[in-house]
Coordinates of C-alpha atoms in Angstrom, one line a residue:
X522 CA -48.3 -26.3 12.9
X523 CA -47.0 -23.1 14.3
X524 CA -44.3 -21.4 11.8
X525 CA -40.7 -21.2 13.3
X526 CA -39.6 -17.8 14.5
X527 CA -37.5 -16.2 12.1
X528 CA -33.6 -16.1 12.9
X529 CA -31.9 -13.0 14.2
X530 CA -29.0 -12.4 11.7
X531 CA -26.2 -9.7 12.9
X532 CA -23.7 -8.3 10.5
X533 CA -20.1 -8.0 11.7
X534 CA -18.1 -5.6 9.8
X535 CA -15.1 -3.7 10.0
X536 CA -11.4 -3.2 8.3
X537 CA -8.7 -5.9 8.3
X538 CA -7.3 -6.7 11.4
X539 CA -9.7 -5.0 13.4
X540 CA -10.7 -7.5 16.1
X541 CA -13.9 -8.9 14.7
X542 CA -12.9 -12.5 15.2
X543 CA -11.7 -11.6 19.0
X544 CA -15.0 -9.9 19.7
X545 CA -16.9 -13.2 18.7
X546 CA -14.5 -15.0 20.7
X547 CA -15.3 -13.2 23.8
X548 CA -18.9 -13.1 23.0
X549 CA -19.4 -17.0 23.4
X550 CA -18.6 -17.4 27.1
X551 CA -21.5 -15.0 27.6
X552 CA -24.1 -16.5 25.7
X553 CA -26.1 -19.5 27.6
X554 CA -25.1 -23.2 26.2
X555 CA -27.5 -25.0 23.9
X556 CA -30.3 -25.8 23.5
X557 CA -30.5 -22.6 24.8
X558 CA -28.6 -20.9 22.2
X559 CA -27.3 -22.6 19.0
X560 CA -24.8 -19.8 17.3
X561 CA -24.1 -20.4 13.7
X562 CA -21.3 -18.1 12.2
X563 CA -20.8 -17.3 8.5
X564 CA -17.5 -15.9 7.6
X565 CA -16.1 -14.5 4.6
X566 CA -12.4 -14.2 3.6
X567 CA -10.4 -13.0 0.4
X568 CA -8.1 -16.0 0.4
X569 CA -8.5 -19.7 0.2
X570 CA -7.2 -20.6 3.4
X571 CA -10.2 -21.3 6.2
X572 CA -8.4 -20.3 9.2
X573 CA -11.3 -19.0 11.2
X574 CA -13.7 -21.4 10.6
X575 CA -11.1 -24.1 12.0
X576 CA -10.7 -21.7 15.4
X577 CA -14.6 -21.7 16.0
X578 CA -15.3 -25.2 15.0
X579 CA -12.6 -25.7 17.9
X580 CA -14.4 -23.9 20.1
X581 CA -17.6 -25.8 19.1
X582 CA -16.1 -29.2 20.0
X583 CA -13.9 -28.3 23.0
X584 CA -15.5 -26.9 26.4
X585 CA -15.0 -23.3 27.1
X586 CA -13.4 -22.4 30.4
X587 CA -13.2 -18.6 29.8
X588 CA -14.9 -16.0 32.1
X589 CA -15.6 -12.5 32.1
X590 CA -12.1 -10.3 32.2
X591 CA -11.3 -8.5 35.3
X592 CA -11.7 -4.8 34.5
X593 CA -11.5 -2.2 37.7
X594 CA -12.6 0.7 35.6
X595 CA -15.8 2.6 36.3
X596 CA -18.6 1.4 34.5
X597 CA -16.6 -2.0 33.2
X598 CA -17.8 -5.5 33.2
X599 CA -18.1 -7.2 36.5
X600 CA -15.0 -9.0 38.2
X601 CA -13.6 -12.4 36.4
X602 CA -15.0 -15.2 38.4
X603 CA -13.5 -18.6 38.5
X604 CA -14.1 -20.2 34.8
X605 CA -15.6 -23.7 34.8
X606 CA -16.0 -25.8 31.9
X607 CA -18.8 -25.4 29.7
X608 CA -20.3 -26.7 26.2
X609 CA -19.8 -24.1 23.5
X610 CA -22.9 -22.1 22.0
X611 CA -21.3 -22.4 18.4
X612 CA -23.6 -25.0 16.6
X613 CA -22.2 -24.5 13.0
X614 CA -19.3 -22.6 11.0
X615 CA -19.1 -21.7 7.2
X616 CA -17.0 -19.8 5.3
X617 CA -17.3 -18.1 2.3
X618 CA -14.0 -18.0 0.7
X619 CA -12.1 -16.1 -2.6
X620 CA -14.0 -13.1 -2.5
X621 CA -16.1 -10.6 -1.1
X622 CA -19.7 -11.4 0.3
X623 CA -21.2 -8.2 -0.5
X624 CA -20.0 -8.2 -4.2
X625 CA -18.8 -10.9 -6.3
X626 CA -20.2 -13.8 -3.5
X627 CA -23.7 -12.2 -2.6
X628 CA -25.2 -14.4 -4.6
X629 CA -24.2 -17.4 -2.4
X630 CA -25.4 -15.7 1.0
X631 CA -29.2 -17.4 0.6
X632 CA -27.6 -20.8 0.0
X633 CA -25.1 -20.4 2.8
X634 CA -28.0 -19.2 5.3
X635 CA -30.1 -22.4 4.2
X636 CA -27.6 -24.5 4.9
X637 CA -27.0 -23.7 8.3
X638 CA -30.5 -23.1 8.9
X639 CA -31.5 -26.8 8.0
X640 CA -28.5 -28.3 9.2
X641 CA -28.1 -26.8 12.8
X642 CA -31.5 -25.0 13.5
X643 CA -29.9 -22.0 14.5
X644 CA -31.3 -19.5 17.2
X645 CA -29.1 -16.7 16.1
X646 CA -26.8 -16.0 12.7
X647 CA -23.7 -13.9 13.0
X648 CA -22.2 -12.9 9.3
X649 CA -18.2 -11.9 9.8
X650 CA -17.6 -10.1 6.5
X651 CA -14.3 -9.6 5.1
X652 CA -12.3 -6.7 6.2
X653 CA -13.1 -4.6 2.7
X654 CA -17.0 -5.4 2.7
X655 CA -19.2 -2.8 2.0
X656 CA -22.0 -3.5 4.9
X657 CA -25.1 -1.7 3.1
X658 CA -25.4 -4.1 0.0
X659 CA -25.1 -7.3 2.8
X660 CA -27.8 -5.7 5.0
X661 CA -30.0 -5.5 1.7
X662 CA -29.5 -8.7 0.8
X663 CA -30.4 -10.0 4.3
X664 CA -33.4 -7.6 4.1
X665 CA -34.4 -9.3 0.9
X666 CA -33.9 -12.5 2.2
X667 CA -36.0 -11.8 5.1
X668 CA -38.7 -11.4 3.1
X669 CA -39.1 -14.8 1.7
X670 CA -40.9 -17.7 3.5
X671 CA -39.7 -21.1 3.9
X672 CA -41.2 -22.1 0.5
X673 CA -39.2 -19.3 -0.8
X674 CA -41.8 -17.1 -1.9
X675 CA -42.9 -13.6 -0.5
X676 CA -44.9 -14.6 2.6
X677 CA -45.9 -13.8 6.0
X678 CA -43.5 -16.2 7.9
X679 CA -39.9 -15.1 7.1
X680 CA -37.0 -17.2 7.9
X681 CA -34.8 -14.2 9.0
X682 CA -34.6 -10.8 10.4
X683 CA -31.9 -8.3 10.3
X684 CA -31.2 -7.8 13.6
X685 CA -28.3 -4.9 13.4
X686 CA -25.0 -4.2 11.2
X687 CA -22.0 -3.8 13.7
X688 CA -18.8 -2.1 13.0
X689 CA -15.3 -2.9 14.8
X690 CA -12.7 -0.1 14.3
X691 CA -9.1 -0.6 15.1
X692 CA -8.2 3.4 16.8
X693 CA -4.5 2.3 16.6
X694 CA -4.2 1.8 13.1
X695 CA -7.5 3.4 11.7
X696 CA -6.2 6.6 10.4
X697 CA -3.6 4.7 8.4
X698 CA -6.0 2.7 6.6
X699 CA -8.8 5.3 6.2
X700 CA -6.3 7.3 3.8
X701 CA -5.7 4.5 1.6
X702 CA -9.4 2.9 2.0
X703 CA -12.6 4.7 0.7
X704 CA -14.8 1.7 1.9
X705 CA -13.1 2.2 5.6
X706 CA -14.6 5.7 5.7
X707 CA -18.1 4.2 4.3
X708 CA -18.4 1.3 6.7
X709 CA -19.4 3.8 9.7
X710 CA -22.0 5.1 7.3
X711 CA -24.0 2.1 7.3
X712 CA -23.8 0.8 10.7
X713 CA -26.2 0.3 13.6
X714 CA -23.3 0.5 16.2
X715 CA -19.6 1.0 16.2
X716 CA -17.1 -0.8 18.8
X717 CA -14.0 1.0 19.1
X718 CA -11.2 -1.6 19.6
X719 CA -7.5 -1.4 21.0
X720 CA -8.0 2.0 22.1
X721 CA -6.4 1.3 25.7
X722 CA -2.9 1.9 24.4
X723 CA -3.3 5.2 22.5
X724 CA -3.7 8.5 23.5
X725 CA -7.3 9.9 24.2
X726 CA -6.4 12.3 21.6
X727 CA -6.3 9.6 19.0
X728 CA -9.4 8.1 20.2
X729 CA -11.3 11.2 19.8
X730 CA -10.0 11.8 16.3
X731 CA -11.0 8.5 15.5
X732 CA -14.5 9.3 16.7
X733 CA -14.6 12.3 14.7
X734 CA -14.0 10.9 11.7
X735 CA -16.9 8.2 12.3
X736 CA -18.7 11.3 13.2
X737 CA -18.1 12.6 9.8
X738 CA -19.8 10.3 8.0
X739 CA -22.3 9.8 10.3
X740 CA -23.3 11.9 13.1
X741 CA -25.6 9.9 14.8
X742 CA -24.6 6.2 15.5
X743 CA -23.8 5.1 19.0
X744 CA -20.3 4.4 19.8
X745 CA -19.1 2.2 22.6
X746 CA -15.7 1.0 23.7
X747 CA -14.6 -2.7 24.1
X748 CA -12.4 -3.9 27.0
X749 CA -9.4 -5.6 25.0
X750 CA -12.1 -7.0 22.7
X751 CA -15.1 -7.7 25.2
X752 CA -18.4 -6.0 25.0
X753 CA -21.7 -7.0 26.9
X754 CA -23.6 -9.4 24.9
X755 CA -27.0 -7.1 25.8
X756 CA -24.8 -4.1 23.9
X757 CA -24.1 -6.5 20.7
X758 CA -27.3 -8.4 20.2
X759 CA -30.7 -7.0 19.6
X760 CA -29.3 -3.9 18.4
X761 CA -31.8 -1.2 18.1
X762 CA -32.0 -0.6 14.1
X763 CA -35.3 1.3 14.2
X764 CA -33.3 4.5 15.9
X765 CA -31.9 5.6 12.5
X766 CA -33.9 3.6 9.6
X767 CA -30.2 2.8 8.0
X768 CA -31.6 -0.2 6.4
X769 CA -34.2 1.4 4.2
X770 CA -32.6 2.0 1.0
X771 CA -34.5 5.1 0.3
X772 CA -33.1 6.5 3.3
X773 CA -29.2 5.5 3.4
X774 CA -28.3 4.7 0.0
X775 CA -27.1 7.4 -2.5
X776 CA -28.2 10.2 0.1
X777 CA -26.5 13.6 0.0
X778 CA -22.9 13.3 0.6
X779 CA -22.9 9.5 0.5
X780 CA -20.3 9.0 -2.4
X781 CA -21.8 5.5 -3.1
X782 CA -25.0 4.1 -4.9
X783 CA -26.2 0.4 -4.7
X784 CA -29.2 0.0 -6.9
X785 CA -31.6 -3.2 -7.3
X786 CA -33.0 -4.3 -10.6
X787 CA -35.6 -7.2 -10.3
X788 CA -36.6 -9.6 -8.0
X789 CA -35.5 -13.2 -7.1
X790 CA -33.0 -14.5 -10.0
X791 CA -32.6 -11.0 -11.6
X792 CA -31.8 -9.4 -7.9
X793 CA -28.5 -7.5 -8.7
X794 CA -26.0 -5.2 -6.5
X795 CA -24.3 -2.8 -8.2
X796 CA -21.4 -0.7 -6.9
X797 CA -20.9 2.8 -8.0
X798 CA -17.8 3.9 -5.8
X799 CA -14.9 2.8 -7.8
X800 CA -16.9 -0.3 -9.2
X801 CA -14.7 -2.8 -7.1
X802 CA -13.5 -1.9 -3.6
X803 CA -11.4 -5.2 -3.6
X804 CA -9.0 -3.1 -5.6
X805 CA -8.1 -1.2 -2.7
X806 CA -6.0 -4.0 -1.5
X807 CA -3.9 -6.4 -3.2
X808 CA -4.2 -10.3 -1.9
X809 CA -1.6 -13.2 -2.6
X810 CA -2.5 -16.9 -2.1
X811 CA 0.6 -18.8 -0.6
X812 CA 1.0 -22.7 -1.1
X813 CA 4.1 -25.0 0.1
X814 CA 3.8 -28.5 -0.8
X815 CA 4.8 -31.6 1.4
X816 CA 8.4 -33.1 -0.1
X817 CA 9.4 -36.7 -0.1
X818 CA 9.8 -37.5 3.8
X819 CA 9.8 -33.6 4.7
X820 CA 6.2 -32.6 5.9
X821 CA 6.9 -29.3 8.3
X822 CA 6.9 -25.9 7.8
X823 CA 10.1 -24.0 9.2
X824 CA 8.6 -21.5 11.8
X825 CA 11.7 -19.6 12.6
X826 CA 11.9 -18.6 8.8
X827 CA 8.3 -17.7 9.1
X828 CA 8.9 -15.7 12.5
X829 CA 11.0 -13.1 10.5
X830 CA 8.2 -12.4 7.9
X831 CA 5.9 -12.0 11.3
X832 CA 8.0 -9.8 13.0
X833 CA 9.4 -7.6 10.2
X834 CA 6.5 -7.1 7.6
X835 CA 5.8 -3.2 7.5
X836 CA 2.1 -2.0 8.6
X837 CA 1.8 0.0 5.9
X838 CA 2.1 -2.5 3.4
X839 CA 1.2 -5.8 5.2
X840 CA -2.6 -5.5 6.4
X841 CA -2.9 -9.2 7.2
X842 CA -1.5 -12.7 7.2
X843 CA -4.0 -15.9 7.8
X844 CA -2.3 -19.3 7.7
X845 CA -2.7 -23.2 8.3
X846 CA 0.6 -24.8 8.6
X847 CA 2.2 -28.1 10.3
X848 CA 5.0 -28.0 12.5
X849 CA 7.6 -30.6 13.8
X850 CA 7.0 -29.0 17.4
X851 CA 5.2 -26.2 19.0
X852 CA 6.4 -22.6 18.2
X853 CA 8.3 -20.6 20.8
X854 CA 7.3 -17.2 22.3
X855 CA 8.2 -14.6 20.1
X856 CA 12.3 -13.6 20.7
X857 CA 11.9 -9.9 19.6
X858 CA 11.5 -7.4 22.3
X859 CA 8.4 -5.3 21.7
X860 CA 6.6 -8.0 19.2
X861 CA 3.1 -8.6 19.4
X862 CA 3.0 -12.2 18.8
X863 CA 1.0 -14.5 21.3
X864 CA 1.1 -18.1 21.2
X865 CA -1.6 -19.7 22.7
X866 CA -0.9 -21.3 26.0
X867 CA -0.5 -25.3 25.5
X868 CA 1.2 -27.8 27.8
X869 CA 1.6 -29.9 24.9
X870 CA 4.8 -29.3 23.3
X871 CA 4.6 -31.5 20.4
X872 CA 4.1 -30.6 16.5
X873 CA 0.9 -30.5 14.9
X874 CA -1.4 -28.2 12.7
X875 CA -1.5 -24.6 13.7
X876 CA -3.3 -21.8 12.2
X877 CA -2.1 -18.0 12.3
X878 CA -4.0 -14.5 12.7
X879 CA -1.6 -11.8 12.2
X880 CA -2.8 -8.2 11.8
X881 CA -0.5 -4.6 11.8
X882 CA 2.2 -6.8 13.7
X883 CA 0.3 -8.4 16.3
X884 CA -0.7 -12.2 15.8
X885 CA -1.7 -15.3 17.4
X886 CA -0.8 -19.0 16.9
X887 CA -3.3 -21.8 17.8
X888 CA -3.2 -25.2 17.8
X889 CA -6.0 -27.1 15.7
X890 CA -7.3 -30.6 15.0
X891 CA -6.5 -30.8 11.2
X892 CA -6.6 -34.3 9.4
X893 CA -3.2 -35.0 8.0
X894 CA -2.9 -35.5 4.3
X895 CA -0.5 -35.6 1.3
X896 CA -1.2 -32.0 0.3
X897 CA 0.3 -28.7 1.6
X898 CA 2.8 -28.1 4.5
X899 CA 1.6 -24.3 4.8
X900 CA -1.6 -22.8 2.9
X901 CA -1.0 -18.9 3.5
X902 CA -3.1 -15.7 2.6
X903 CA -1.6 -12.3 2.7
X904 CA -3.6 -9.1 2.3
X905 CA -1.4 -5.9 1.7
X906 CA -1.8 -2.5 0.7
X907 CA -2.9 -1.5 -2.9
X908 CA -0.1 -1.7 -5.5
X909 CA 2.4 -4.0 -3.1
X910 CA 1.4 -7.6 -4.7
X911 CA 3.9 -8.0 -7.3
X912 CA 6.6 -6.8 -5.1
X913 CA 5.7 -9.2 -2.0
X914 CA 5.1 -11.7 -4.7
X915 CA 8.5 -11.5 -5.5
X916 CA 9.8 -11.6 -2.4
X917 CA 7.9 -14.2 -1.2
X918 CA 9.1 -16.5 -4.0
X919 CA 12.7 -15.6 -3.1
X920 CA 12.1 -18.4 -0.5
X921 CA 13.3 -16.7 2.6
X922 CA 10.0 -16.7 4.6
X923 CA 7.9 -19.9 3.8
X924 CA 10.0 -22.8 3.6
X925 CA 10.1 -26.5 4.8
X926 CA 12.6 -27.6 7.8
X927 CA 15.7 -27.9 6.1
X928 CA 14.7 -28.7 2.8
X929 CA 14.0 -25.4 1.2
X930 CA 11.0 -24.1 -0.8
X931 CA 11.2 -26.3 -3.9
X932 CA 7.6 -26.3 -5.1
X933 CA 6.3 -22.9 -3.5
X934 CA 3.4 -21.2 -5.2
X935 CA 2.6 -17.5 -5.0
X936 CA -0.5 -16.4 -6.7
X937 CA -2.1 -12.9 -7.1
X938 CA -5.6 -13.3 -6.2
X939 CA -7.4 -11.2 -8.6

């Protein structure tokens, strides 16, 4: 029997809130439906809230009616055509939580890929990293796994191959987090393609400054602009790694001016990755885990209180908020002029479970299917600028933002994720 062809793996990286998930959601309608496409997603988050996996799981079970966006600028995608319901190409979603996939969770990557391969038989896997991940380490681990055959030994029939590493850059906020995150600078040095996102509402000078910063660490990386988070699938998939030789450790790790070293010792069980740029790049951000349990007879979050947090949190202190919560009724449109919140259109105004994706004062609230239980009213992860953890822990513990409807915040737990 002929061996199965290796599964292409694409690594999607970018700082917190850059628009990685949006890029993926806009990719889905461009892909052929199953069985031609069986896409699996492996997503990584700092906290314990599996928000994105629920979002994509909904996409995998609900017929998609999205269409290519209408854009009239030269060289842009074709105009929108009437949407027709279609089966989603997403076969399965898995999330690695409570850590970073390129360091303390890197040892779990092989098992996670094996689970997706054996359960869904995917035609492609996309790994979406946490916002502070270092792609070179992850790329080398995928390369190591790609040398193993289906039996787990080095062989001639590999199970995977690395199709490319893509970096999404938020042009609106890049200069801010570039100054505070060394990893944000290094991400551009170890990628095959850079996608500029959120450039439409900033001046051309800002975009040029971002490109100059990227070229300062890697002058020959190709750069493309998204269209409100949309990039043609032919650009994203099948990236030509050979154009730069980025994925050979001898060529791109520890080179002159690199500032980072990643070493490999041993093979198999003894294989390790060691970071030398501050040891723990997760120290560049503080992470809070927030849980609000149900009270007797009250199982709903007060969305008006949470909305105060969403509309007032400073962008230079709060980078990212993700949450899963239950509401007694669908949330209203943002009442504050200039607020960038979006409540995904839904004719159903009844209550239920919702997920929140918030980044730099832009956010979306989406209804999801979730099994009701006796657990929490709200699970929330907050990613903050370095040094802000203790101060924001006290703010949240004060009970002004995360509370039950008419019942206060008794039992609220706010923990700093180490």
